[in-house]
PDB file of C-alpha atoms in Angstrom:
ATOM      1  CA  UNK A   1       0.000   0.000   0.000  1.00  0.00           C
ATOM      2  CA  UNK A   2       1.051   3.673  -0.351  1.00  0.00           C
ATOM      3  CA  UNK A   3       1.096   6.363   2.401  1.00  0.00           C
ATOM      4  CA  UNK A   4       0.576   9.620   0.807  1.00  0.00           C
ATOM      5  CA  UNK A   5       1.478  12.448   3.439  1.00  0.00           C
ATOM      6  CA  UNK A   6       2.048  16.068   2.231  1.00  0.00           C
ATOM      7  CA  UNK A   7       4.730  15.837  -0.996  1.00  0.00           C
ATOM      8  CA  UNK A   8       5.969  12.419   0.323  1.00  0.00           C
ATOM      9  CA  UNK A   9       4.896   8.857  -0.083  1.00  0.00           C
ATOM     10  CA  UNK A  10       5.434   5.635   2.024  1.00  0.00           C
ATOM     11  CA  UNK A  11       5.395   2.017   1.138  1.00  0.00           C
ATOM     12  CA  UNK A  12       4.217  -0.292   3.410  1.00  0.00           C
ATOM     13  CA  UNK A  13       3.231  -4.446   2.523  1.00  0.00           C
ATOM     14  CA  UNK A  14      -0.380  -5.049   3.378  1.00  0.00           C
ATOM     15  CA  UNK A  15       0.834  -7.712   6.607  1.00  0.00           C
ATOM     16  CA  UNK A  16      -0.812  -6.861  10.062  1.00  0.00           C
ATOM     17  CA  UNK A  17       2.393  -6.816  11.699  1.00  0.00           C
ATOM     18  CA  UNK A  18       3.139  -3.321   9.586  1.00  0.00           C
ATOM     19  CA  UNK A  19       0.441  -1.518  11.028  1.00  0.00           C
ATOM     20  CA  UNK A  20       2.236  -0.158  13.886  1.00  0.00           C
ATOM     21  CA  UNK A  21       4.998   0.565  11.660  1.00  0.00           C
ATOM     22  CA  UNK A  22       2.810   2.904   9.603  1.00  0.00           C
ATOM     23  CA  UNK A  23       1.605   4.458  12.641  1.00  0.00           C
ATOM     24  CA  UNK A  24       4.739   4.994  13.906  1.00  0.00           C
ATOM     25  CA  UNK A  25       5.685   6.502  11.081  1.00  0.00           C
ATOM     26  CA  UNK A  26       2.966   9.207  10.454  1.00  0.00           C
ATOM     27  CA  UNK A  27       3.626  10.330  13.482  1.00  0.00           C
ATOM     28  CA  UNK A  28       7.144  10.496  13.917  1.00  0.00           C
ATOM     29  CA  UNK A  29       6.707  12.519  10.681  1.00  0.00           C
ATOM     30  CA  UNK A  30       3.876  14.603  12.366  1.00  0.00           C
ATOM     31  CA  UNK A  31       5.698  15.307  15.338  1.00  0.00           C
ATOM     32  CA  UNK A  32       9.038  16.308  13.467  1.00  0.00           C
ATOM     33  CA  UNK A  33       7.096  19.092  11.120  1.00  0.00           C
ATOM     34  CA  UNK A  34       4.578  19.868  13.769  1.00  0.00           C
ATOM     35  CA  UNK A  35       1.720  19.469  12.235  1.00  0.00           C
ATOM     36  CA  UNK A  36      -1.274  17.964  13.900  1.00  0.00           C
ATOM     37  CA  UNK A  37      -2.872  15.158  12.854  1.00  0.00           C
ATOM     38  CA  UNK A  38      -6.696  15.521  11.008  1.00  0.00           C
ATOM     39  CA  UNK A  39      -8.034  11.970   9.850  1.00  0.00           C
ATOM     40  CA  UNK A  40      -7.112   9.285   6.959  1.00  0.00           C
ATOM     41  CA  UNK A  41      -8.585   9.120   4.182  1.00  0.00           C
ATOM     42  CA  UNK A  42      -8.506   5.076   2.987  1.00  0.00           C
ATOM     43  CA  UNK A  43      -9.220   3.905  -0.586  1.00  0.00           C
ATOM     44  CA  UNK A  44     -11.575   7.124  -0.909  1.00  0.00           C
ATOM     45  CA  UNK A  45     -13.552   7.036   2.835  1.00  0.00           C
ATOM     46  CA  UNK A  46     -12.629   9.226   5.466  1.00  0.00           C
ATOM     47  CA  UNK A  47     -12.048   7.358   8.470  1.00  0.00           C
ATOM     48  CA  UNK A  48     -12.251   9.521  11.432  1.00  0.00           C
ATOM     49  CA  UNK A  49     -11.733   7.056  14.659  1.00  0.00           C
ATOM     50  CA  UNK A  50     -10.867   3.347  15.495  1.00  0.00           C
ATOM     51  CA  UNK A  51      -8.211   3.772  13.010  1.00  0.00           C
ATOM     52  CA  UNK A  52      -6.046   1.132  14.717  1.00  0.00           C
ATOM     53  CA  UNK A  53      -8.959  -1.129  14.125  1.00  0.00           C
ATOM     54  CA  UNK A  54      -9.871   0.169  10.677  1.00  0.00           C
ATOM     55  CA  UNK A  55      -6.698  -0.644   9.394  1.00  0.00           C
ATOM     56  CA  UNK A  56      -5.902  -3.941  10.946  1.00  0.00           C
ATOM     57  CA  UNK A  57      -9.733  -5.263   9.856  1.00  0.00           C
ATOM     58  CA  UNK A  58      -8.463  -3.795   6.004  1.00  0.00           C
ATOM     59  CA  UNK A  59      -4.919  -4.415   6.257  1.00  0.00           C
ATOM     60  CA  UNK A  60      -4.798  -7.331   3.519  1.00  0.00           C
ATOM     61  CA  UNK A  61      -6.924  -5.119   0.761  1.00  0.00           C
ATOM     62  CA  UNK A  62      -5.687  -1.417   1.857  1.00  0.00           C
ATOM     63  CA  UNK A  63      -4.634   0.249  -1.221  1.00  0.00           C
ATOM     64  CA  UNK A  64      -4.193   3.663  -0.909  1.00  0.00           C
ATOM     65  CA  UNK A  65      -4.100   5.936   2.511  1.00  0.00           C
ATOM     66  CA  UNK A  66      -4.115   9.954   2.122  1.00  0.00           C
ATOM     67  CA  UNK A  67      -3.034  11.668   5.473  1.00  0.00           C
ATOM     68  CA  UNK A  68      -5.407  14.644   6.269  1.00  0.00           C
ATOM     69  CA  UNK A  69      -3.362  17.006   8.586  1.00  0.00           C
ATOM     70  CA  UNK A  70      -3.867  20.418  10.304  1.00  0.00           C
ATOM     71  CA  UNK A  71      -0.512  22.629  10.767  1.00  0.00           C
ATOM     72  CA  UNK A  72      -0.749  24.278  14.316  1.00  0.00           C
ATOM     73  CA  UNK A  73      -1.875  27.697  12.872  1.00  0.00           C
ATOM     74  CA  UNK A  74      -4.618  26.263  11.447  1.00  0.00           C
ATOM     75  CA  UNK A  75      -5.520  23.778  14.575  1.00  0.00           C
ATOM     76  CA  UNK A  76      -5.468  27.309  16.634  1.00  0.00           C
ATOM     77  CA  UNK A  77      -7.722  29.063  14.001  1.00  0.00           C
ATOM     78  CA  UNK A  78     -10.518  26.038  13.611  1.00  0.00           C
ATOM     79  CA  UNK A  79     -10.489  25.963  18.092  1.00  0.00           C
ATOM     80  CA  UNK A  80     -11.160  29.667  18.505  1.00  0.00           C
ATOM     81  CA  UNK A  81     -13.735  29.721  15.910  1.00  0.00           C
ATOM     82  CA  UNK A  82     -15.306  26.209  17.293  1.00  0.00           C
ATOM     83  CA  UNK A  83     -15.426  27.988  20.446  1.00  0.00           C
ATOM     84  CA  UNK A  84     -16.626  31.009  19.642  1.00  0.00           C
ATOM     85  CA  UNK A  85     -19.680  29.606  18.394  1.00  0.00           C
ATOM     86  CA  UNK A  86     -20.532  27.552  21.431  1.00  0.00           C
ATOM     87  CA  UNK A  87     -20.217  30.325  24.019  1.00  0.00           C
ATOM     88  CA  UNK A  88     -22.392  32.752  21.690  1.00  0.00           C
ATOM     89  CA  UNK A  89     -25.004  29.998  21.162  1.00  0.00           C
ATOM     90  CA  UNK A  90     -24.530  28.693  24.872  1.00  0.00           C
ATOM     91  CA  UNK A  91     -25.041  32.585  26.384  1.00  0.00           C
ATOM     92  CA  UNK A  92     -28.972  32.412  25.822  1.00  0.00           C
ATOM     93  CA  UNK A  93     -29.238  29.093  27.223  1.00  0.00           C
ATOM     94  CA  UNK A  94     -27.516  29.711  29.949  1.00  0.00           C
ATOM     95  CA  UNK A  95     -29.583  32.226  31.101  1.00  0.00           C
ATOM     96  CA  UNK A  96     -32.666  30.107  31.186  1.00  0.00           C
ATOM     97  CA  UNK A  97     -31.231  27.324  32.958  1.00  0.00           C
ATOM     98  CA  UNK A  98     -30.818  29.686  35.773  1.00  0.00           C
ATOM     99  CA  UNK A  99     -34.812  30.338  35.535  1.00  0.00           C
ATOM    100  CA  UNK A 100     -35.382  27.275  35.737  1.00  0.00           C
ATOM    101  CA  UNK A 101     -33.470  26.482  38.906  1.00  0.00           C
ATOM    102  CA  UNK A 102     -35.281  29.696  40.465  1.00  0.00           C
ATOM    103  CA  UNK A 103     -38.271  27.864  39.916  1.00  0.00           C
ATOM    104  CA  UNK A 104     -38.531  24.310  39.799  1.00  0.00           C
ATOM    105  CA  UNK A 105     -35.564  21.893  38.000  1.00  0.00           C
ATOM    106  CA  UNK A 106     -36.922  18.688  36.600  1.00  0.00           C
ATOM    107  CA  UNK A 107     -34.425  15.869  34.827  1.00  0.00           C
ATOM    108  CA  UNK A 108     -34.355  17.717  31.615  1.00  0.00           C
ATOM    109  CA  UNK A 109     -32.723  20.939  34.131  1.00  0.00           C
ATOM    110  CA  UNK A 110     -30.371  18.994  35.479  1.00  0.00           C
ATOM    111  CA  UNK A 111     -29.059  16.983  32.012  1.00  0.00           C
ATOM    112  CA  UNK A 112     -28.948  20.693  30.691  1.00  0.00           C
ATOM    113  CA  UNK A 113     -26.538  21.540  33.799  1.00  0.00           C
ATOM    114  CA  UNK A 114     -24.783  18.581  32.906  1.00  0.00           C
ATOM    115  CA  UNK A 115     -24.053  19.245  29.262  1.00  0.00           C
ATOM    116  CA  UNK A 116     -23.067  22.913  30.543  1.00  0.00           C
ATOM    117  CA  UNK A 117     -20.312  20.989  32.378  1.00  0.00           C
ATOM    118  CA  UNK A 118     -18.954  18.887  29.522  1.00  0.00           C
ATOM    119  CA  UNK A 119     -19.048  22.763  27.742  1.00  0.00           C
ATOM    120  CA  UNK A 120     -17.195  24.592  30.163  1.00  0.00           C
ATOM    121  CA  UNK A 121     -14.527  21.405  30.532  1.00  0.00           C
ATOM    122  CA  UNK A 122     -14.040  21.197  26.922  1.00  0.00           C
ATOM    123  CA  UNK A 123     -13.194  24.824  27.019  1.00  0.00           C
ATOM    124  CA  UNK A 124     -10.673  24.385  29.565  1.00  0.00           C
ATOM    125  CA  UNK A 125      -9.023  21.743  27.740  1.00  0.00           C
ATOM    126  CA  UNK A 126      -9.292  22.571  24.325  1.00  0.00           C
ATOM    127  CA  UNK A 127      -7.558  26.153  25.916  1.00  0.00           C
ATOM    128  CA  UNK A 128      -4.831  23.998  27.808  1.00  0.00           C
ATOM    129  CA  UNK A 129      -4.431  22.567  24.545  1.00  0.00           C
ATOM    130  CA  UNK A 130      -3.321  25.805  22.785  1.00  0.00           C
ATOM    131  CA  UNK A 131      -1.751  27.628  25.329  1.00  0.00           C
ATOM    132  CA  UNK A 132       1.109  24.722  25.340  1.00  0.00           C
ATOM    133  CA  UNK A 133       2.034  25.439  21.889  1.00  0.00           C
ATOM    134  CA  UNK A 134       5.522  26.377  21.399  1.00  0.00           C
ATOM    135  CA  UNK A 135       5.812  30.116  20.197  1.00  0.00           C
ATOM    136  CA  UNK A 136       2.285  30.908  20.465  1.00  0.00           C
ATOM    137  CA  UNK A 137       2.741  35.032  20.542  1.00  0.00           C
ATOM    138  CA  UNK A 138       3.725  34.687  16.825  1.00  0.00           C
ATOM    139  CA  UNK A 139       1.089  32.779  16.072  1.00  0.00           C
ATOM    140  CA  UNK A 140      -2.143  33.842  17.596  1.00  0.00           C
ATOM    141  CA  UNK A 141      -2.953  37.594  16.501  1.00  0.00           C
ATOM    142  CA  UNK A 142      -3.259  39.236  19.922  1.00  0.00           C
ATOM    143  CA  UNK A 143      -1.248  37.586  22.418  1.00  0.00           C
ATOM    144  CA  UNK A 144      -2.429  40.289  25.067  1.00  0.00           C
ATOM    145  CA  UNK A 145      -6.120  39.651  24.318  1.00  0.00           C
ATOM    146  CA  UNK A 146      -5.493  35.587  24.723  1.00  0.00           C
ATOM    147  CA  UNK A 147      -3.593  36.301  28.196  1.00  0.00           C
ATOM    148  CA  UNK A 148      -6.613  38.402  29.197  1.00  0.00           C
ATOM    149  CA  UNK A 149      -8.587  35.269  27.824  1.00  0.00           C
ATOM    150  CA  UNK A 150      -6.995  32.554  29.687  1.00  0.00           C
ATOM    151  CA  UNK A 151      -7.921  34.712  33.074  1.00  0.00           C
ATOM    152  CA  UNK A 152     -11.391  34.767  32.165  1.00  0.00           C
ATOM    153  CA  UNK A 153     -11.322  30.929  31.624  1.00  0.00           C
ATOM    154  CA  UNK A 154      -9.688  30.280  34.142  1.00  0.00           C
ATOM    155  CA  UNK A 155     -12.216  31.897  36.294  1.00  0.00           C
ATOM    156  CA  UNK A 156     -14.393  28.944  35.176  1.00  0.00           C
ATOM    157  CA  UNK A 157     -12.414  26.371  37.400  1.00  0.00           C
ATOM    158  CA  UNK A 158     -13.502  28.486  40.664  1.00  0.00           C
ATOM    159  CA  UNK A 159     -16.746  28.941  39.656  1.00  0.00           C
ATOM    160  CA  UNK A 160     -17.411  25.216  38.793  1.00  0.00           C
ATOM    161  CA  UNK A 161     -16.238  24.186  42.267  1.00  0.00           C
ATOM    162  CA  UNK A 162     -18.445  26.474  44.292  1.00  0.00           C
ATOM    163  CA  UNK A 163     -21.153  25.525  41.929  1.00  0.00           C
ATOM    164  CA  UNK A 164     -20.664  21.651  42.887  1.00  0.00           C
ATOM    165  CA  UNK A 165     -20.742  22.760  46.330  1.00  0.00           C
ATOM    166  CA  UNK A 166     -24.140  24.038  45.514  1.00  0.00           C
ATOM    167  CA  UNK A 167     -25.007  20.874  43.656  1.00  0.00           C
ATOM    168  CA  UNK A 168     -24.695  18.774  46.953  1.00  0.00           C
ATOM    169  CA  UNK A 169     -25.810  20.886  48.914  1.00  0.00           C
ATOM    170  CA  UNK A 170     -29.233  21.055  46.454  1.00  0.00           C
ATOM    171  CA  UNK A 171     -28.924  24.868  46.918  1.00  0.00           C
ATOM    172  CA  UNK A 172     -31.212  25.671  44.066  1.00  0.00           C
ATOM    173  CA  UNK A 173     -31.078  29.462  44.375  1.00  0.00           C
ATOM    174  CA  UNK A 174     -27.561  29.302  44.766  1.00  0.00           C
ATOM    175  CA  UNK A 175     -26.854  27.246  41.454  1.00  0.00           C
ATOM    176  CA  UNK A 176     -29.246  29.819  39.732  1.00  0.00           C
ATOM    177  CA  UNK A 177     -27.372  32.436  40.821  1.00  0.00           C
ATOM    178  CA  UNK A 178     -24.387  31.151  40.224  1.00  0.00           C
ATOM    179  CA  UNK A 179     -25.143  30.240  36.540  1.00  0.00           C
ATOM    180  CA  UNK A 180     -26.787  33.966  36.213  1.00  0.00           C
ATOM    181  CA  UNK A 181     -24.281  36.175  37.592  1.00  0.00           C
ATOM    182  CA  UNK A 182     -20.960  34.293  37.757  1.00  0.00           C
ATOM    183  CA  UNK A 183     -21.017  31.699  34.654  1.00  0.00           C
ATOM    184  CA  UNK A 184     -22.749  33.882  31.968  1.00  0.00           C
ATOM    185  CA  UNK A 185     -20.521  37.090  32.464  1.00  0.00           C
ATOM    186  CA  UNK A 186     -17.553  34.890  32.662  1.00  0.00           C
ATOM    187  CA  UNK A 187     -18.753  33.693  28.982  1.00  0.00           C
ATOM    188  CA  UNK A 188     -19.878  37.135  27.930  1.00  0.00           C
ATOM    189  CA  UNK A 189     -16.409  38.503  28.541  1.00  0.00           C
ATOM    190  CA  UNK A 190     -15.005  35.859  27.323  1.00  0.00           C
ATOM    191  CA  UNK A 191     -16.946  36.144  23.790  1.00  0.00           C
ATOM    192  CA  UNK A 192     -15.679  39.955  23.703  1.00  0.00           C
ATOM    193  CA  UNK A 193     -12.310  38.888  23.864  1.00  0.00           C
ATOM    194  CA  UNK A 194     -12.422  35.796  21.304  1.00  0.00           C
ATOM    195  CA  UNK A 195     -14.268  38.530  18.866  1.00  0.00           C
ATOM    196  CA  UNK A 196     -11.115  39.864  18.918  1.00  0.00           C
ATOM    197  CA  UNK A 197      -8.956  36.716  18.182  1.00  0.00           C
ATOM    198  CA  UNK A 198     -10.908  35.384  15.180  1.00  0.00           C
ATOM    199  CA  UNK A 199      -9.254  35.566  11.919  1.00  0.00           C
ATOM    200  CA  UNK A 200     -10.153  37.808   9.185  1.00  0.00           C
ATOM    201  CA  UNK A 201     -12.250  36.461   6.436  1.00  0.00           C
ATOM    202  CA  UNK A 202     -10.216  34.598   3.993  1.00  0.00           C
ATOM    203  CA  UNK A 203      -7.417  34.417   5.727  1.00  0.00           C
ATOM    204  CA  UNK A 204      -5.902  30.387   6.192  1.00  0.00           C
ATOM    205  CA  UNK A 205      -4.276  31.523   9.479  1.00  0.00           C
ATOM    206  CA  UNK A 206      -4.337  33.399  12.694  1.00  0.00           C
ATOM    207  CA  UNK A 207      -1.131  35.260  12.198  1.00  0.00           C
TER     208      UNK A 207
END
């Protein structure tokens, strides 16, 4: 089979014990240019997960393998736009989950507090994520603004805490309030300052 990965292409036999070796591979070649890995693209179908698996189910009639790939500028630019769109759309909702804890929560309140969670941590993380980039001030196009957005996230952490407090505690007003005046200006501000960070139309980069 052939590897195709930027202007380069690997051969590989189609034998089960290679499959490591090609992993190995795209990766040492990932992690030498770094660029961060997107998904393959086998025989003409996108494989997006279980690639491991994928490949050693195929492994005997694999062909041809395309490596998709994301260089870090463009990882950074796809995040902050990815984000951006969930705290804008999550602002509204936000605000009426806290209504409904000033009132009465049923299941559906609490699974909405719940996915507000998984939100909030895959902000942290997906932030984490960038911020350990090597060189990021010449990548990202205001370095102050990101600082000042890293405080606000970080904000989040406290927040979440005293809000679990709340949670055992089944504080209700507290969680409301908590969600109304402490989570949704955290994500306000933080909106202002990603408006800021978002790349200009048509441009492939954040720089």
């Amino acid at each position: 089979m052939n590897i195709y990965i930027q202007d380069e292409v690997l051969e590989f036999d189609n034998d089960p014990k290679t499959t490591k070796q090609i992993f190995d591979a795209i990766n040492e070649y990932l992690n030498k240019r770094e660029l961060k890995f997107s998904h393959l693209i086998i025989d003409g179908i996108s494989v997006y997960e279980n690639l491991f698996t994928y490949f050693s189910d195929n492994i005997n009639k694999i062909e041809k393998v395309e490596v998709v790939l994301q260089t870090i500028p463009e990882l950074v630019n796809e995040t902050i736009i990815t984000t951006d769109n969930y705290i804008n759309n999550a602002i509204p909702l936000i605000t009426e989950l806290a209504e409904e804890f000033y009132q009465q929560p049923n299941d559906k309140t609490w699974l909405k507090l719940n996915d507000l969670f998984e939100g909030i941590q895959w902000v942290i993380e997906s932030l984490s994520q960038i911020d350990s980039i090597k060189n990021l001030n010449s990548i990202i196009n205001n370095y102050e603004i990101w600082n000042e957005y890293v405080q606000e996230v970080s904000k989040l952490s406290t927040i979440i805490s005293e809000l679990e407090v709340a949670i055992v505690g089944k504080d209700l007003i507290s969680i409301g309030d908590m969600v109304l005046y402490e989570i949704t200006p955290a994500f306000e501000s933080m909106s202002d300052k990603l408006g800021f960070l978002l790349p200009k139309m048509g441009d492939s980069s954040v720089s």
